[in-house]
Coordinates of N, CA, C and O in Angstrom, one line a residue:
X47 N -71.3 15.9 -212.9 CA -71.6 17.3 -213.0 C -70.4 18.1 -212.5 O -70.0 17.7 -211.3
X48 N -69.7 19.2 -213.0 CA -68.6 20.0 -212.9 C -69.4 21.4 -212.9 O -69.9 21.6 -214.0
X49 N -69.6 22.2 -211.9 CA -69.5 23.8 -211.3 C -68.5 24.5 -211.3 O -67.5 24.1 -210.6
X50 N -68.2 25.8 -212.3 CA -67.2 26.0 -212.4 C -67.8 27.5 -211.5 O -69.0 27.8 -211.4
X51 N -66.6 28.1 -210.9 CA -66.5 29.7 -210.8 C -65.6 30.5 -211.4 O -64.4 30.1 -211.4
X52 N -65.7 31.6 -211.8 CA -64.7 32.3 -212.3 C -64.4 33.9 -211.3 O -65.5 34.5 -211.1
X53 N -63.5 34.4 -210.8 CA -63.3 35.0 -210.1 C -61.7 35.6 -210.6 O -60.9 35.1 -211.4
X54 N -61.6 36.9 -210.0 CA -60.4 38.1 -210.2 C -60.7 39.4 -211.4 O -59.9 40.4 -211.6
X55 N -62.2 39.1 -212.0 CA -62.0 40.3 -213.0 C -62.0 41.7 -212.2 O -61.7 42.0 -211.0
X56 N -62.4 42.5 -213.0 CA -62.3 44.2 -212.4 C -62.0 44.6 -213.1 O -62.0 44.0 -214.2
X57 N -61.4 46.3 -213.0 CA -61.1 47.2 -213.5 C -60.0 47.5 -213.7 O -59.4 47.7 -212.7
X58 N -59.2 47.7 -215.2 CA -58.0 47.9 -214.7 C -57.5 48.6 -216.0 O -57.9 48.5 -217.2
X59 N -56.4 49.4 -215.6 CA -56.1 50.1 -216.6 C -55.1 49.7 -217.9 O -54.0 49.1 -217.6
X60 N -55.3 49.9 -219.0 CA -54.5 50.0 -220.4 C -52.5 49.4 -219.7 O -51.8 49.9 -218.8
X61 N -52.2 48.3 -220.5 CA -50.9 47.8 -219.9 C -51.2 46.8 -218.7 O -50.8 45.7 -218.5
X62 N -51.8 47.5 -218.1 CA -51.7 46.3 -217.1 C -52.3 44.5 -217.0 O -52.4 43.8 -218.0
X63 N -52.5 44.0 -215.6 CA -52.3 42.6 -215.9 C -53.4 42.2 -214.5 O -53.7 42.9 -213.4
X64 N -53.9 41.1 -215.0 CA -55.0 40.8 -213.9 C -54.6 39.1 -214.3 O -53.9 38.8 -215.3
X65 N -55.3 38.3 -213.2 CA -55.2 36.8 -213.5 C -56.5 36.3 -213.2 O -56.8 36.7 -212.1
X66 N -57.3 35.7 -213.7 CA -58.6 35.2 -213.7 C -58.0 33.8 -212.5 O -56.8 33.6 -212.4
X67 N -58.7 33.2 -211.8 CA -59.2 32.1 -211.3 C -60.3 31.0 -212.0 O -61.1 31.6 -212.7
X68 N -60.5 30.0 -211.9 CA -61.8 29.1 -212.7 C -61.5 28.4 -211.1 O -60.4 28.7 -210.7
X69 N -62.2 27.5 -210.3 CA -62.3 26.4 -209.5 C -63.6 25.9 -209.8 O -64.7 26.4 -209.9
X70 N -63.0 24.5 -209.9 CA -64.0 23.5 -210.2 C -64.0 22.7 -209.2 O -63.0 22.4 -208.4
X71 N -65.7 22.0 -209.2 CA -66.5 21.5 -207.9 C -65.2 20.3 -207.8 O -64.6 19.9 -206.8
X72 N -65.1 20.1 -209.0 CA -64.4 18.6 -209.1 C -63.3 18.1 -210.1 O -63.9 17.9 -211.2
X73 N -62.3 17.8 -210.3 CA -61.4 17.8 -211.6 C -62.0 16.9 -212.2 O -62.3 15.9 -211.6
X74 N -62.4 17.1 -213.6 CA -62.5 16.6 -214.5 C -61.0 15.1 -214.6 O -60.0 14.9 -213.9
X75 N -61.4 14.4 -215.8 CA -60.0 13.2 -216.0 C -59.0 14.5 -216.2 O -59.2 15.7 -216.5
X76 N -57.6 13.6 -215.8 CA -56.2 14.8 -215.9 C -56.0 15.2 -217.4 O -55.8 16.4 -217.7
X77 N -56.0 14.1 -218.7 CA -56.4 14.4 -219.7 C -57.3 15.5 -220.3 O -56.8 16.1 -221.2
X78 N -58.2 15.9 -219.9 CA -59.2 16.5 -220.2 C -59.4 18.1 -220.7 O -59.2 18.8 -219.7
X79 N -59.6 18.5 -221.3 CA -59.4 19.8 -221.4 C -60.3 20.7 -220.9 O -61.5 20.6 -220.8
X80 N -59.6 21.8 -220.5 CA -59.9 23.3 -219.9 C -59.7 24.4 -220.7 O -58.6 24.7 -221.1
X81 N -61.1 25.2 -220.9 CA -60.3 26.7 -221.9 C -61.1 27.7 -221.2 O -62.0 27.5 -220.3
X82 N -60.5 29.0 -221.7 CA -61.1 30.5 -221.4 C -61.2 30.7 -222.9 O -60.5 30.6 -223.9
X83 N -62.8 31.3 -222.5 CA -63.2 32.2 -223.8 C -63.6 33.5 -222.8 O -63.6 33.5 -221.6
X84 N -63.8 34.7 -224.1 CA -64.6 35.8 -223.7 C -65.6 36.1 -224.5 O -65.8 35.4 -225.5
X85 N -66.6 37.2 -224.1 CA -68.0 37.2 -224.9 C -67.6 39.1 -224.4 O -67.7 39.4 -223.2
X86 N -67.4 39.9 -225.4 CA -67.9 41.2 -225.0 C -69.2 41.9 -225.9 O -69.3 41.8 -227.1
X87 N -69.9 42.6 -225.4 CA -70.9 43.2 -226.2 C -71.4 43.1 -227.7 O -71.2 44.1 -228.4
X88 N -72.2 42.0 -228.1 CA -72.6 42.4 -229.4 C -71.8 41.6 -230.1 O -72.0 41.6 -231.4
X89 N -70.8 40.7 -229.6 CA -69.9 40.0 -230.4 C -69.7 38.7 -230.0 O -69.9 38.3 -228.9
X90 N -69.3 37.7 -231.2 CA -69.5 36.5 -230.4 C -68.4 35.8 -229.8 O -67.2 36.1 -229.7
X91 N -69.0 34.5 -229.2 CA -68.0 33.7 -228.1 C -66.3 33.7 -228.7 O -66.0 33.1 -229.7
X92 N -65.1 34.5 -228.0 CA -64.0 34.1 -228.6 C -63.0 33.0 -228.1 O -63.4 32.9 -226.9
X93 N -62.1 32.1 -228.2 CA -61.6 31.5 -227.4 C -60.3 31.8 -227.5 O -59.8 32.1 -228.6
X94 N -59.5 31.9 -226.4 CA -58.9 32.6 -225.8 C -57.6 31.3 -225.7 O -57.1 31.2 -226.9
X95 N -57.0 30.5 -225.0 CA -56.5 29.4 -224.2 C -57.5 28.0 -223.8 O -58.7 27.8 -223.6
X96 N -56.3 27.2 -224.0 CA -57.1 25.6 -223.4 C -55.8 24.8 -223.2 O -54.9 24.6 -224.1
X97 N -55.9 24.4 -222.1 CA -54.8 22.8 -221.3 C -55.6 22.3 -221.3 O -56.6 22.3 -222.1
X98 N -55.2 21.3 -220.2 CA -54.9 19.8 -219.7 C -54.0 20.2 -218.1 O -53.0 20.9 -217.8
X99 N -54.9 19.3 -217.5 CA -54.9 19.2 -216.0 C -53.4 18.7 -215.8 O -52.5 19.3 -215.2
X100 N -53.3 17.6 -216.4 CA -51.8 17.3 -216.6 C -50.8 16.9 -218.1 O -51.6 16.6 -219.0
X101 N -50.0 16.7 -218.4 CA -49.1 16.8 -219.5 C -48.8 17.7 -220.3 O -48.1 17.5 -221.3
X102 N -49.4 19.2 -219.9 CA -48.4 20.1 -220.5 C -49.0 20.5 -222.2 O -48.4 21.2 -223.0
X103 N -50.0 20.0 -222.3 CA -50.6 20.6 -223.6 C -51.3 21.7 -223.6 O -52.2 21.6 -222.8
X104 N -51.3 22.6 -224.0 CA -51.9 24.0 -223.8 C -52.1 24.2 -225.7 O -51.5 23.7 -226.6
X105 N -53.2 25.2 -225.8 CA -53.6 25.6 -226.7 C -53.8 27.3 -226.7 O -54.4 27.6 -225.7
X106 N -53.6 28.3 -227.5 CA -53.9 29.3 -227.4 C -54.1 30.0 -228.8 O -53.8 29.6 -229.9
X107 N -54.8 31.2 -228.5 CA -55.6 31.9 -229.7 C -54.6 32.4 -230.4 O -53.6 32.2 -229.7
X108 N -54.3 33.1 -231.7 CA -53.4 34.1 -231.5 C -52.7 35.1 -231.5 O -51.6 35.6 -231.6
X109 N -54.4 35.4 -231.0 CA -54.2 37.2 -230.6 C -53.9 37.3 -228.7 O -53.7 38.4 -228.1
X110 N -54.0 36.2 -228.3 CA -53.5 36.4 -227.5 C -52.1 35.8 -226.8 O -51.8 35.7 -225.6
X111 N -51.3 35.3 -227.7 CA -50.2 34.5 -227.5 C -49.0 36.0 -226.9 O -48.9 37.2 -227.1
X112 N -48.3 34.8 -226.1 CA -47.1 36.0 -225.7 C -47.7 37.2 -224.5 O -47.0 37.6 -223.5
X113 N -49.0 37.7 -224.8 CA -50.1 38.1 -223.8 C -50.6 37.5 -222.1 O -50.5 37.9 -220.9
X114 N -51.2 36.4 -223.0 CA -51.8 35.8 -222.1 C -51.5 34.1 -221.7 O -50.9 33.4 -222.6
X115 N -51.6 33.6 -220.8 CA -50.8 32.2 -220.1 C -52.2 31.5 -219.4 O -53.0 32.1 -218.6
X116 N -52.2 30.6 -219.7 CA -53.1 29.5 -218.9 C -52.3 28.3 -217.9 O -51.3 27.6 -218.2
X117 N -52.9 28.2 -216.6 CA -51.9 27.4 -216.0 C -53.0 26.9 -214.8 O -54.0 27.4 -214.3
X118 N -52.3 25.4 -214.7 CA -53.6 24.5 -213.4 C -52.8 24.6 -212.3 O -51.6 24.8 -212.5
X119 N -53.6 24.3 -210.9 CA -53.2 24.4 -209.9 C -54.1 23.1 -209.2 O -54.9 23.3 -208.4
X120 N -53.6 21.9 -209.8 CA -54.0 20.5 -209.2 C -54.5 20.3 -207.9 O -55.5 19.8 -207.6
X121 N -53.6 20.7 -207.2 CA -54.4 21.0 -205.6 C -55.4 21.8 -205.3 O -56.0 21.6 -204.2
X122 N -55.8 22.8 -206.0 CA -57.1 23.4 -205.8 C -57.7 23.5 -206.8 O -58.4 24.5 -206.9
X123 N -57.7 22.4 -208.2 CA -58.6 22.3 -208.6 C -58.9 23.3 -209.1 O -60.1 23.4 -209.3
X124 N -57.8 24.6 -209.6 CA -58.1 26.0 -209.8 C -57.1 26.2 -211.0 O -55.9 26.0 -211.1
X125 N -58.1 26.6 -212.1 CA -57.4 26.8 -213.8 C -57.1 28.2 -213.8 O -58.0 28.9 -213.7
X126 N -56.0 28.7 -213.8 CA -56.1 30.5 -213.8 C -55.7 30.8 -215.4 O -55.0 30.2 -216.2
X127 N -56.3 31.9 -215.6 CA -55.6 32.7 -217.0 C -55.1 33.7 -216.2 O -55.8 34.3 -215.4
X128 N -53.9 34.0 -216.4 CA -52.6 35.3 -216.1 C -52.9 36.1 -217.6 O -53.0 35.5 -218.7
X129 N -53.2 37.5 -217.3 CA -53.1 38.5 -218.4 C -52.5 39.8 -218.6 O -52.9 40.9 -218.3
X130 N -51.9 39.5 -219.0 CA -50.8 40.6 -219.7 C -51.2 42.0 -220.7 O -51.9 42.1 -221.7
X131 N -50.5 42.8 -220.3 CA -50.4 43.9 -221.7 C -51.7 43.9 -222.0 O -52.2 43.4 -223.0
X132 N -52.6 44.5 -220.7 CA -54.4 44.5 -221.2 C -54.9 45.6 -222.5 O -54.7 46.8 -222.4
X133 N -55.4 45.1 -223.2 CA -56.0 46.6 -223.6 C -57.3 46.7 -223.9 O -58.0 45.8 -224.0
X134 N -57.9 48.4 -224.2 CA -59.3 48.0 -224.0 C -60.4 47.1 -224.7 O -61.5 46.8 -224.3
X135 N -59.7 46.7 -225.6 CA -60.3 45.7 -226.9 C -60.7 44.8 -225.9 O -61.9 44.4 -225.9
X136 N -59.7 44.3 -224.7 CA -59.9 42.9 -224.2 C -61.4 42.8 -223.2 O -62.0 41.8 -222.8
X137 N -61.7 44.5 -223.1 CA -63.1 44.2 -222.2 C -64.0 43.5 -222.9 O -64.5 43.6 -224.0
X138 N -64.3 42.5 -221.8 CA -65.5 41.3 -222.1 C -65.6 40.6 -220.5 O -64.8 40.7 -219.6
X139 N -67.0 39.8 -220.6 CA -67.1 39.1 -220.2 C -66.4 37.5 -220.1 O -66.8 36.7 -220.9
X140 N -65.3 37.2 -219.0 CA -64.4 35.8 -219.6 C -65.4 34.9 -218.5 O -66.0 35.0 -217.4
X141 N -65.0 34.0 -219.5 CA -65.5 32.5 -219.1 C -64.5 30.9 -219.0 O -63.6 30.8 -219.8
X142 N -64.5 30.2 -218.4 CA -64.0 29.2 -217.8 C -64.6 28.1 -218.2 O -65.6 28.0 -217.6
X143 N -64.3 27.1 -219.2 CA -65.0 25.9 -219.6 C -64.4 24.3 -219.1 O -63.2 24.1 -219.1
X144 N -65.3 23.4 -218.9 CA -64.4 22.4 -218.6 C -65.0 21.1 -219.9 O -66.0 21.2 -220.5
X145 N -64.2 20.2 -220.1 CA -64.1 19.6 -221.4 C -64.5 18.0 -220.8 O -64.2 17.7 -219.6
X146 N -65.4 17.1 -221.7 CA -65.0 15.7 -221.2 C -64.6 15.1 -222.3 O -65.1 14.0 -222.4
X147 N -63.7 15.3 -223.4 CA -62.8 15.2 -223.5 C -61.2 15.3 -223.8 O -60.5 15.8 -222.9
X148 N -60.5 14.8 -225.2 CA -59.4 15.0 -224.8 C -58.6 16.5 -225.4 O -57.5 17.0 -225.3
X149 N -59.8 16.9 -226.2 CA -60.0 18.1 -227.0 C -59.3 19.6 -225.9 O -59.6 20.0 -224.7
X150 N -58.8 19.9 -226.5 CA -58.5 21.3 -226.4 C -58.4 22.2 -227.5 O -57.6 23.1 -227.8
X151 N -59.5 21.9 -228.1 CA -59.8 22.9 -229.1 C -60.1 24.1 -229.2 O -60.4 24.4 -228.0
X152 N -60.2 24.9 -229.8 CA -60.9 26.5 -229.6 C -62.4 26.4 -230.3 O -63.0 27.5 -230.4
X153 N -63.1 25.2 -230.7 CA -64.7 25.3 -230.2 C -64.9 25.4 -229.0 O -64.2 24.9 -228.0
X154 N -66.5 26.4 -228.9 CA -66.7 26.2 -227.8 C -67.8 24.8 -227.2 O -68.0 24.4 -226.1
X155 N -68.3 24.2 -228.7 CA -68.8 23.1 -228.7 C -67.8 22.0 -228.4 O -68.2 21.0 -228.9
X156 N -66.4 21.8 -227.7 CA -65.8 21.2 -227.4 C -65.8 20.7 -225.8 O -65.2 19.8 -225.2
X157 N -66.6 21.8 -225.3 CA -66.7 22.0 -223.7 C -68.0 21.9 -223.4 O -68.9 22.2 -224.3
X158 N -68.3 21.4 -222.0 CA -69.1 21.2 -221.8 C -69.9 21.9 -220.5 O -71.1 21.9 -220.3
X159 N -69.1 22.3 -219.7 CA -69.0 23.1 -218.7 C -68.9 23.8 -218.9 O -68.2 23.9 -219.8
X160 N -69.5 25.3 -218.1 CA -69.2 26.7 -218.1 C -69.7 27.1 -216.8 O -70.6 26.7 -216.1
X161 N -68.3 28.4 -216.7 CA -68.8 29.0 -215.0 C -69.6 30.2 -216.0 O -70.0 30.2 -217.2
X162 N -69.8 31.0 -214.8 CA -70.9 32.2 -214.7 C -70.3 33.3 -215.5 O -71.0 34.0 -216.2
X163 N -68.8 33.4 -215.2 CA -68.2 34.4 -216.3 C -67.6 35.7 -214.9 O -68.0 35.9 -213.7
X164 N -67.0 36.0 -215.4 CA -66.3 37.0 -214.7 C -65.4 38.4 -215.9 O -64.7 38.6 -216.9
X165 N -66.4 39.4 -214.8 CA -66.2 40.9 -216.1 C -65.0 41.2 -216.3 O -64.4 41.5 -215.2
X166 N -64.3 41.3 -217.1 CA -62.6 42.5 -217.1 C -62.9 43.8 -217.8 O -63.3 43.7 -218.9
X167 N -62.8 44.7 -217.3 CA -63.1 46.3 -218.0 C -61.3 46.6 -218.2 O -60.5 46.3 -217.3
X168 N -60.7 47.2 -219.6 CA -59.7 47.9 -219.6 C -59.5 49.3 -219.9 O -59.5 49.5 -221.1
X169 N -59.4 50.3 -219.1 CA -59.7 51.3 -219.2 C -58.4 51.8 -220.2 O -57.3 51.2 -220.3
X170 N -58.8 52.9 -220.6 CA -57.5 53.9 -221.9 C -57.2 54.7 -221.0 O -56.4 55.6 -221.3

C-alpha cells in the first residue's frame, strides 16, 4: 500500500509559478510510474505529467509542455510538479498518482494510487 500527499498549492497570480510536492509512504519499484493530473470544476480528470523514479522517462500533456516539469527526489521519496506561466484556466484541484506498473501513460486507469489533491487557484 502507497499514501501519497500532495502539498504547495495556493493562490497565485496570472504568470506566475508554484511547485506541487507528492511524498510517498514508500517508493514504489524505480521503474514504475508517477503522474499529476488535475480535476477542476465540472470537468473531468486531466493528465498533466508522468516519470519514473529512475531512468529518465517522463511523459507530458501537451498543453502543458514547455510550462510545466515533473522531477523525483529519491531521497525523499518526494515527486514534485514545478509550474510555470500559471493561468487561470490551470485552477483545479491537482493530484499525485503512483503506478504499479511500467506505464506512464496519461490514463488515469494506469495508476493506482492517489493523494488527496492539493488546490491551485490562478488569479487574473
Amino acid at each position: 500500500q502507497v499514501q501519497l500527499v500532495e502539498s504547495g498549492g495556493g493562490l497565485v497570480q496570472a504568470g506566475g509559478s508554484l511547485r506541487l510536492s507528492c511524498t510517498a509512504s514508500r517508493r514504489t519499484f524505480s521503474s514504475y510510474g508517477m503522474g499529476w493530473f488535475r480535476q477542476a470544476p465540472g470537468k473531468e480528470r486531466e493528465f498533466l505529467a508522468a516519470g519514473t523514479w529512475s531512468g529518465g522517462r517522463t511523459n507530458y500533456a501537451d498543453s502543458v509542455k514547455g510550462r510545466f516539469t515533473i522531477s523525483m527526489d529519491n531521497a525523499k521519496n518526494t515527486v514534485y510538479l514545478q509550474m510555470n506561466s500559471l493561468k487561470p484556466e490551470d485552477t483545479a484541484v491537482y493530484y499525485c498518482a503512483a503506478g504499479l506498473s511500467y506505464s506512464i501513460g496519461s490514463s488515469a486507469s494506469a495508476y493506482n494510487y492517489w493523494g488527496q489533491g492539493t488546490q491551485v487557484t490562478v488569479s487574473s
